[in-house]
Coordinates of C-alpha atoms and ligand atoms in Angstrom, one line a residue:
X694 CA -22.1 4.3 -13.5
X695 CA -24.6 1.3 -13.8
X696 CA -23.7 -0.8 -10.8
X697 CA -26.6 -2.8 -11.7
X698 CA -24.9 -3.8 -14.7
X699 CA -21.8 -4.7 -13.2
X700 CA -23.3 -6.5 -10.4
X701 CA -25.4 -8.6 -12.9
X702 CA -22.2 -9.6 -14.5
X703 CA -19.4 -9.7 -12.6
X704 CA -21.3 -10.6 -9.6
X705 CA -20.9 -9.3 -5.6
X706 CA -19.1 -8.4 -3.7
X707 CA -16.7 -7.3 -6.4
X708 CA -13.8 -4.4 -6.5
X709 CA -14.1 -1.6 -9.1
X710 CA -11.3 0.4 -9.6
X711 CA -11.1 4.0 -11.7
X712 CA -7.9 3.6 -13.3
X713 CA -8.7 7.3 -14.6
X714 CA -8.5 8.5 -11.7
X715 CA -5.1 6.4 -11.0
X716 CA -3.7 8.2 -14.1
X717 CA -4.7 11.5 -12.8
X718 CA -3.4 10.6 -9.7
X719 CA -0.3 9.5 -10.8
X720 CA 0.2 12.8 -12.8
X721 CA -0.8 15.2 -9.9
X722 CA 2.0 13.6 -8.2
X723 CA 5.1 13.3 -11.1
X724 CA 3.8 17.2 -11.8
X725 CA 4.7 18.5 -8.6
X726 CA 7.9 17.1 -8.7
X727 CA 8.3 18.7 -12.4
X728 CA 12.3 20.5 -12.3
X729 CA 13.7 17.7 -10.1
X730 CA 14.7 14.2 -11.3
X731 CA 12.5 11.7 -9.5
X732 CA 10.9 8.3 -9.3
X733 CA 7.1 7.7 -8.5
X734 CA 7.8 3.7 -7.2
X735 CA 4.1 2.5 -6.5
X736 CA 3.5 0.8 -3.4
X737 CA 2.7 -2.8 -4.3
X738 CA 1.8 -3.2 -1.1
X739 CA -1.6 -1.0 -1.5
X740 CA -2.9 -3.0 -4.2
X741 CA -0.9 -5.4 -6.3
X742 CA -3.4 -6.4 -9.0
X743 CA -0.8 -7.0 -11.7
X744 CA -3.1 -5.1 -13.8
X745 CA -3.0 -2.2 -11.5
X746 CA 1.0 -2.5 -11.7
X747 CA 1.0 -2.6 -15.7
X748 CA -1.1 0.5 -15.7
X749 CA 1.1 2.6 -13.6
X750 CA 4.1 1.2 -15.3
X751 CA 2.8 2.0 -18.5
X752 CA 2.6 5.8 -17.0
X753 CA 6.5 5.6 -16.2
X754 CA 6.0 4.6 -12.6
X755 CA 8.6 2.3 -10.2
X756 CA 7.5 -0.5 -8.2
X757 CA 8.1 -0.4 -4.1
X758 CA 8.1 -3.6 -3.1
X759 CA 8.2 -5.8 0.4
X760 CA 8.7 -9.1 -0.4
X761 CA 10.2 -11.5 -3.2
X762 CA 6.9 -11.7 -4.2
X763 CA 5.7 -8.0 -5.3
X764 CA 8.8 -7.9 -6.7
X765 CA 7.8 -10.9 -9.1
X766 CA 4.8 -9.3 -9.4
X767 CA 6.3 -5.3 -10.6
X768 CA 8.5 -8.0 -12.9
X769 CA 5.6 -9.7 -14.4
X770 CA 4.0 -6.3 -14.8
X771 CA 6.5 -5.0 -16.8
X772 CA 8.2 -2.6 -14.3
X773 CA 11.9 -2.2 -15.5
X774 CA 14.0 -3.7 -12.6
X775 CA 15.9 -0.3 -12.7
X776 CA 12.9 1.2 -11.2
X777 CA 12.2 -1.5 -8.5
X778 CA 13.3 -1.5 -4.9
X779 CA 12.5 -3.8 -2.4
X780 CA 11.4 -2.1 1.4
X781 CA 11.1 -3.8 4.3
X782 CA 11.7 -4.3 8.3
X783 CA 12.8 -7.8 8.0
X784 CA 14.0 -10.2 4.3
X785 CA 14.5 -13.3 4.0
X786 CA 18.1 -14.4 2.8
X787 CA 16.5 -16.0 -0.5
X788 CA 14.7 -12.7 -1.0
X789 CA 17.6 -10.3 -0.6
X790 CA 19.6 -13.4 -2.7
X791 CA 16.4 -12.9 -5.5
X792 CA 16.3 -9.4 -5.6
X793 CA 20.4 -9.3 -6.2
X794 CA 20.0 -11.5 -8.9
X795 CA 17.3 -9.7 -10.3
X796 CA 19.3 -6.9 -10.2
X797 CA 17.0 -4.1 -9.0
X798 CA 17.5 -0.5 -7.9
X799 CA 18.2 -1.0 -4.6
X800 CA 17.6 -2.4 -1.1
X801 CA 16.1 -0.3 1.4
X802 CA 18.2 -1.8 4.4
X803 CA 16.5 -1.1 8.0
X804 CA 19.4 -2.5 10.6
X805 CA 23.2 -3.7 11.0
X806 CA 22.1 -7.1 10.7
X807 CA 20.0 -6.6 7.6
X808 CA 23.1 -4.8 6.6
X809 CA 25.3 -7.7 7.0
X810 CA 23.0 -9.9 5.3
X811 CA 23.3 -8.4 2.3
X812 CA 26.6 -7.8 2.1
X813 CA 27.6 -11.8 2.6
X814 CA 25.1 -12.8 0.1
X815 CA 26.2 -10.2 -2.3
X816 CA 29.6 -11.7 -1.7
X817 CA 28.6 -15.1 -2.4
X818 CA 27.1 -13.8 -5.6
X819 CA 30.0 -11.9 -6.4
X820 CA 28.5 -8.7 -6.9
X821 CA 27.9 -5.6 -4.8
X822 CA 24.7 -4.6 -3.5
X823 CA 23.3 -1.2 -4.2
X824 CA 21.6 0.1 -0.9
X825 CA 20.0 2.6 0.7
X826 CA 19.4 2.9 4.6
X827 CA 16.2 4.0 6.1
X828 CA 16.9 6.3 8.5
X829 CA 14.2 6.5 11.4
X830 CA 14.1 10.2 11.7
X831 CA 12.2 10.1 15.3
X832 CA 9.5 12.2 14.6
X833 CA 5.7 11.6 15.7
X834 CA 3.9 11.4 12.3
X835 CA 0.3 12.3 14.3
X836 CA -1.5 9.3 12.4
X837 CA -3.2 6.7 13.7
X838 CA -0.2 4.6 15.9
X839 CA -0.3 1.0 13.8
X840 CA 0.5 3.1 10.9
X841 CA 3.1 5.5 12.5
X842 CA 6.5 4.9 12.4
X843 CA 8.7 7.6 12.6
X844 CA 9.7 7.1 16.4
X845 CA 12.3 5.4 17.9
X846 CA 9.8 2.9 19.7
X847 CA 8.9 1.5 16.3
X848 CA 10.7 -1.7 14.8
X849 CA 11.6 0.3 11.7
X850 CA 14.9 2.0 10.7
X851 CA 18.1 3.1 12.2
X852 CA 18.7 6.2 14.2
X853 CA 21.3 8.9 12.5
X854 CA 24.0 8.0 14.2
X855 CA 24.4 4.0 13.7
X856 CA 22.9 4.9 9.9
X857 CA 26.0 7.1 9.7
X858 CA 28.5 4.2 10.5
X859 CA 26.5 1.7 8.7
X860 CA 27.4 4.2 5.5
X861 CA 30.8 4.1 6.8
X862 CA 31.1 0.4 6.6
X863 CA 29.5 0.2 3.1
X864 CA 31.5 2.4 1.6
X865 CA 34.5 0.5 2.9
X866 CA 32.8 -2.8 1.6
X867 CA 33.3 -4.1 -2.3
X868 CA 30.0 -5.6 -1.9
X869 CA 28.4 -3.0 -0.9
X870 CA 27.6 0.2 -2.9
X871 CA 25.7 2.7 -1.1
X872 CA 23.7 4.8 -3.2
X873 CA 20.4 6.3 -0.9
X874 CA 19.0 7.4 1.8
X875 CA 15.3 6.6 2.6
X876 CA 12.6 7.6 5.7
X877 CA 9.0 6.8 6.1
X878 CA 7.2 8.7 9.0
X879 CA 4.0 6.9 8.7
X880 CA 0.7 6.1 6.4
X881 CA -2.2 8.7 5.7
X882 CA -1.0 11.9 7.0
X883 CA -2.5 14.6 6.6
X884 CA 0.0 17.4 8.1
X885 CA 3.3 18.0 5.7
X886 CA 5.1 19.7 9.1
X887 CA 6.3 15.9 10.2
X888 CA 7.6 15.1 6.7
X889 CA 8.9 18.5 6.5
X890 CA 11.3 17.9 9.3
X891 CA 11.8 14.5 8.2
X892 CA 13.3 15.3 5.4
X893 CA 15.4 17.8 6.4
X894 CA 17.1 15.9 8.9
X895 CA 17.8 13.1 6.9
X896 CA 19.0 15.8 4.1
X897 CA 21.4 16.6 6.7
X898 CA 22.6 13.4 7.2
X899 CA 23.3 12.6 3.3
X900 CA 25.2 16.1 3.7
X901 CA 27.3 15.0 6.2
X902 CA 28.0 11.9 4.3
X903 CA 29.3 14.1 1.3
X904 CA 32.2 15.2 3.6
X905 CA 33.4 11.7 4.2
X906 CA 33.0 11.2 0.2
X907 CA 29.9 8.8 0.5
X908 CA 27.5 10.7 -2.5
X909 CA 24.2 9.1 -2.2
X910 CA 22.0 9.4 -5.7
X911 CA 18.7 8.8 -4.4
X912 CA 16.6 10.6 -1.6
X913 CA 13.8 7.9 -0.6
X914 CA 11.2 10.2 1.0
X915 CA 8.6 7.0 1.9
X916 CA 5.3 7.5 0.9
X917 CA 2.1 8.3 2.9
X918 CA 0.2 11.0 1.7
X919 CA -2.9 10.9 3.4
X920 CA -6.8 10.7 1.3
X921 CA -9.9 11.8 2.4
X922 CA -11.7 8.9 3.5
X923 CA -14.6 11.6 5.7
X924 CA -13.4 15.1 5.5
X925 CA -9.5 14.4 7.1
X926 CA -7.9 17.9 5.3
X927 CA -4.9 16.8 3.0
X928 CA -1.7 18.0 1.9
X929 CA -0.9 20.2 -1.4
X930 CA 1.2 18.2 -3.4
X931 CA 3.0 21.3 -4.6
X932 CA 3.8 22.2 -0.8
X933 CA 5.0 18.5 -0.4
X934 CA 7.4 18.7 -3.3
X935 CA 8.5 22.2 -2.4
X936 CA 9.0 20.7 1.3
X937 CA 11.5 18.2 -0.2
X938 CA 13.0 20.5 -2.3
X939 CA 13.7 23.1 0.2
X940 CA 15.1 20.1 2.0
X941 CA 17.9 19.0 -0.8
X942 CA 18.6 22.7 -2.7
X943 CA 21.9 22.0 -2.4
X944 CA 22.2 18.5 -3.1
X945 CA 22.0 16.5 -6.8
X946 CA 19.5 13.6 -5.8
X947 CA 16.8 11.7 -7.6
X948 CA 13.5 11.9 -5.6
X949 CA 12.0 8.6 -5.1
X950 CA 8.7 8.7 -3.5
X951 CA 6.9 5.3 -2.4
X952 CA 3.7 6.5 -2.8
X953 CA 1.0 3.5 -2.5
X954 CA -3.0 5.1 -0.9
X955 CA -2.6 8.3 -2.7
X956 CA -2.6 6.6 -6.1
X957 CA -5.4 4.0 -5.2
X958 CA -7.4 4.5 -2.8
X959 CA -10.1 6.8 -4.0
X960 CA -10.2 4.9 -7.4
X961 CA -11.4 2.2 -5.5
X962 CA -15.3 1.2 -4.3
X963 CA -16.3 -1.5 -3.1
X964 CA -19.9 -3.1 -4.3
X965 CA -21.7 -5.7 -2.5
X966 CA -25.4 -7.1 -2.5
X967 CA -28.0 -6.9 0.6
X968 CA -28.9 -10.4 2.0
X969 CA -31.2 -9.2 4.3
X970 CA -32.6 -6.4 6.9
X971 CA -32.7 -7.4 10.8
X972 CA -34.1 -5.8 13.6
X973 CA -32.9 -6.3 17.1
X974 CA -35.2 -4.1 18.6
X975 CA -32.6 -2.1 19.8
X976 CA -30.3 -2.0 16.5
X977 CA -31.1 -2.4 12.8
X978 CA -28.7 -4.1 11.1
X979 CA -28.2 -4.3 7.2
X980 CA -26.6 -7.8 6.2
X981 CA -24.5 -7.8 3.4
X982 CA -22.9 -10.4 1.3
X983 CA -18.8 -8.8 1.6
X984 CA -17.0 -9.0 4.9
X985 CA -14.3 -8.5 6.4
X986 CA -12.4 -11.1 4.7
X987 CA -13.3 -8.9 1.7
X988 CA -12.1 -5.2 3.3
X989 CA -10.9 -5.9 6.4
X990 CA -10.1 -2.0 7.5
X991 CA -13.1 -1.3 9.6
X992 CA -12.5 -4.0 12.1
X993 CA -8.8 -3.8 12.1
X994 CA -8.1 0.0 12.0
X995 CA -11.9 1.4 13.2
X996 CA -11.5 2.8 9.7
X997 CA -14.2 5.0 8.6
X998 CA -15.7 4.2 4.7
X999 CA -18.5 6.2 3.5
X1000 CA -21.6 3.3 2.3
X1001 CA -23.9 4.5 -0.3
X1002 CA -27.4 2.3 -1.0
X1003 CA -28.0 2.7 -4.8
X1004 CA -31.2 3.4 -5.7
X1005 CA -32.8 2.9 -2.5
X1006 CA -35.5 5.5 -1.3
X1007 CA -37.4 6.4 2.1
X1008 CA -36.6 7.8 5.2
X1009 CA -33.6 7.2 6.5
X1010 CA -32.7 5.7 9.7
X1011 CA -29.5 4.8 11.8
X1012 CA -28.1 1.1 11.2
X1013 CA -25.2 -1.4 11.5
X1014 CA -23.4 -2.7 8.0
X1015 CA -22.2 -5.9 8.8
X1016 CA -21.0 -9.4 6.8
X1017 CA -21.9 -12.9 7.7
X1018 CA -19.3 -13.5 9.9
X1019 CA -19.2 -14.8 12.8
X1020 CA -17.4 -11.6 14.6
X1021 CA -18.4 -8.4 15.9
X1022 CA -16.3 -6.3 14.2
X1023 CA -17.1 -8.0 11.2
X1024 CA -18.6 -4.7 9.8
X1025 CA -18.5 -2.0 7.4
X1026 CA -19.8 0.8 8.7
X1027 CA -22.0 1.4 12.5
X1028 CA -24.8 3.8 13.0
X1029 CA -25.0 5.3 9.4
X1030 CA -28.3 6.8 8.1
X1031 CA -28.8 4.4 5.6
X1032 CA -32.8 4.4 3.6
X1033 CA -34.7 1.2 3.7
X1034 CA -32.8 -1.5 2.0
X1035 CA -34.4 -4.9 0.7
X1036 CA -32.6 -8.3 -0.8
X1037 CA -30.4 -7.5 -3.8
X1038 CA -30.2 -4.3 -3.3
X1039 CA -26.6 -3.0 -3.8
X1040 CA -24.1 -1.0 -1.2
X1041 CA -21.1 0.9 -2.2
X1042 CA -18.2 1.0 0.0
X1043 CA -15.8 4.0 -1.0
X1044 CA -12.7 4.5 -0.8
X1045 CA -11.4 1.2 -1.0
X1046 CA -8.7 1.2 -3.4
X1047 CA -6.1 1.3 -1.1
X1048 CA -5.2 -1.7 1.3
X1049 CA -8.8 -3.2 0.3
X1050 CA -8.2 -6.3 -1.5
X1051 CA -3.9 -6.4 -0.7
X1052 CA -5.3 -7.7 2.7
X1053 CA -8.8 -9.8 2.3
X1054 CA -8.1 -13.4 3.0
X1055 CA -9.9 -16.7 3.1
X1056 CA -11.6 -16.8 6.7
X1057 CA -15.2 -18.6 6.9
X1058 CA -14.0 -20.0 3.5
X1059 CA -15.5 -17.2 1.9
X1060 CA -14.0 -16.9 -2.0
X1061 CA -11.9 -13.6 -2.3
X1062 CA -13.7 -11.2 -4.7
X1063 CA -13.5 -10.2 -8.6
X1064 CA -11.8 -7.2 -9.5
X1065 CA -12.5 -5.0 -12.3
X1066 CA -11.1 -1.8 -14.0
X1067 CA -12.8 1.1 -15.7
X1068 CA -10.8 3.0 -18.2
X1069 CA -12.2 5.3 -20.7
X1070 CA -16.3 4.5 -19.8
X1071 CA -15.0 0.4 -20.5
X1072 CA -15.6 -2.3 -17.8
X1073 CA -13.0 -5.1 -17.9
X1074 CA -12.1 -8.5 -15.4
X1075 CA -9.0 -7.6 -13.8
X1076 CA -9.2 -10.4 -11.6
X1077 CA -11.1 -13.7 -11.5
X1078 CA -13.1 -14.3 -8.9
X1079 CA -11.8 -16.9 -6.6
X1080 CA -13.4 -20.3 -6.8
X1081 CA -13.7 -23.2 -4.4
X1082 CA -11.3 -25.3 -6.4
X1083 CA -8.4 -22.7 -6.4
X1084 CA -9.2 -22.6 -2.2
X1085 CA -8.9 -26.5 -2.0
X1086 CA -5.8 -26.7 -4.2
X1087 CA -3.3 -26.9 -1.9
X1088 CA -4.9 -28.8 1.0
X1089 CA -6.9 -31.4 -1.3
X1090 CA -3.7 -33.2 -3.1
X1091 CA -2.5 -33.8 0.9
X1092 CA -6.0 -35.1 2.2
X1093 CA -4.9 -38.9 1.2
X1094 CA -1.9 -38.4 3.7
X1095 CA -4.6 -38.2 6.4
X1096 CA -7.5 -40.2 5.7
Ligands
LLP1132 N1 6.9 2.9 2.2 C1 6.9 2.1 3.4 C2 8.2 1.8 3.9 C3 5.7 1.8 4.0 O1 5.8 1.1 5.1 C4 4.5 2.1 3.4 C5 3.2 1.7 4.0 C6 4.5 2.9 2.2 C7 5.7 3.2 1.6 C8 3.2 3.3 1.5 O2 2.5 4.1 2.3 P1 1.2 4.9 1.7 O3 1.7 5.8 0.6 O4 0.3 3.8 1.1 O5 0.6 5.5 2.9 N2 -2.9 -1.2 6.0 C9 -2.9 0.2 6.5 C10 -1.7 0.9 5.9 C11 -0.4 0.3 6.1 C12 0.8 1.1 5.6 C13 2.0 0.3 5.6 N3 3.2 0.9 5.0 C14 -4.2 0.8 6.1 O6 -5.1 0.1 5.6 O7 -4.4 2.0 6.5

């Protein structure tokens, strides 16, 4: 790959995403759940470039989605609203009201409340509601703890017992058609034991439901399959699927699997340009010109990415990545060997597919970055980069009011 080249015209810091290696992704993941009907509903919530959507759509993949707004976004792609659903702890009533109208797969529905919700405005509409409840399975996913949340402690789901009467009550319900059952342990895991279990209780749940004459359609195993970001071990997709399938042998259910950093993440890098080189005395820091506005990860999770200096030569010695700023965990990587680095120079961030751009922001008003796709050796813009003008908008028409 000439990074040169795309650095020269695209600029830095700027995303470049495999979509290749999405495909292949994609495929790894449909083809172990070859013999079973099932759903591969991408994530939006990993990376919702709408370009990233249209390419797994175009592979036959669903959307998940956690607000009104990714599901716009699967729309605008060109996801079929069949294979949308809409996730979530907490909806707004204009966004359950949205995705009604919009007539999408189902609502994943995480409490009685939420529950109730949905039914009155599915009355209002005049319509039932397809759902699903996400059952919280209360196992300990063993991942990092802001990503579990399989437990009991955690805001997300409904234990098997009030999920049981919920299904009561929306079977008993004209506005309410229940047709799934959903979990979601936790994000990059890297043991299948936890899922494993997962499923099989909540297989025993929609088994129980049969005898009361409540027959779910759809078996919503979350997503999370972890990447290797270092060396973390992973898990065999084919020992996944045959995990799930072991789990619902006796049971006819579509698999839908909400799969968002498996598919992205390691098509993703990260490029960005060396302002300078600094010396403390006691630390060598390399500047860069991304942040953590840009790929925000490191400072928020202590997430490891492995940084690469193109081109550069020498010995190497132990430094500090960092932005410009003004926070300490504004970095991107501490105490990595890196060679001698000057200005221009470029870094490679890997890994950053996934959860990379989704969640860069404005801060320091710092533009958000380009992205770009490779497909079949061909560079192309995915996304613009952000200019000052777009990042006054909204603020600049107002400024009158004050002045
Ligand atoms: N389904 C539900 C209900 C979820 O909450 C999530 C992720 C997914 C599916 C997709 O999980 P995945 O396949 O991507 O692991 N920002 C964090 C990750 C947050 C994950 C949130 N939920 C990070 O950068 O590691």
């Amino acid at each position: 790959m000439d990074y040169r080249s795309l650095a020269d015209r695209y600029g830095t810091p700027l995303y470049i995403y495999d979509f290749d290696y999405m495909a292949s992704q994609y495929n790894a993941l449909k083809g172990a759940f070859e013999g079973k009907k099932s759903l591969i509903a991408f994530a939006l919530k990993a990376n919702s470039n709408l370009s990233v959507i249209a390419h797994f759509a175009a592979l036959g993949a669903g959307a998940d989605c956690v607000s009104f707004g990714e599901i716009k976004r699967a729309l605008i792609a060109g996801v079929p609203k069949y294979k949308i659903i809409f996730s979530g702890v907490g909806k707004r009533d204009d966004e359950i009201l949205g995705a009604l109208k919009e007539d999408i797969l189902f609502i994943n529905v995480e409490s009685e409340a939420e529950l109730m919700r949905v039914e009155a405005i599915a009355k209002e509409l005049g319509k039932p509601a397809r759902i699903s409840i996400r059952i919280n399975p209360e196992i300990d996913a063993k991942t990092h703890p802001y990503i579990s949340t399989g437990l009991r402690e955690h805001k997300f789901g409904v234990d098997q017992e009030s999920a049981k009467k919920l299904y009561i009550h929306a079977k008993n319900s004209p506005f309410l058609e229940p047709i799934g059952a959903h979990f979601h342990i936790g994000s990059q895991l890297t043991e299948l034991e936890p899922i494993k279990q997962a499923a099989q209780k909540v297989a025993e749940l929609v088994r129980s439901l049969v005898a009361l004459e409540i027959d779910l359609k759809f078996f919503d195993v979350g997503g999370g399959i972890g990447v290797v970001y270092k060396n973390e071990k992973t898990i065999d997709l084919k020992e996944y699927a045959s995990a799930i399938f072991g789990a619902i042998k006796d049971l006819d259910l579509t698999i839908v699997c909400e799969i968002g950093r498996f598919l992205v993440a390691n098509a993703g890098r990260f490029l960005t340009k060396v302002l300078y080189e600094k010396d403390t005395g006691k630390k060598r820091f390399v500047v860069v010109d991304g942040a953590m506005n840009d790929l925000i990860r490191p400072a928020l999770y202590n997430a490891y990415h492995a940084v690469e200096a193109i081109g550069c030569e020498g010995e190497t010695s132990l430094c500090d990545i960092v932005g410009p700023i003004c926070e300490s965990s504004d970095f991107f990587a501490k105490n990595v060997a890196l060679p001698p680095t000057k200005h221009n120079d470029l870094l490679l961030v890997n890994t950053a597919g996934a959860y990379g751009f989704v969640l860069s922001s404005n801060y320091n008003t710092r533009r958000r970055s380009a992205e770009i796709a490779i497909q079949n050796g061909v560079d192309r813009l995915i996304r613009e980069r952000e200019t000052y003008e777009d990042i006054f908008a909204s603020e600049l028409k107002l400024l009158e009011t004050t002045r």
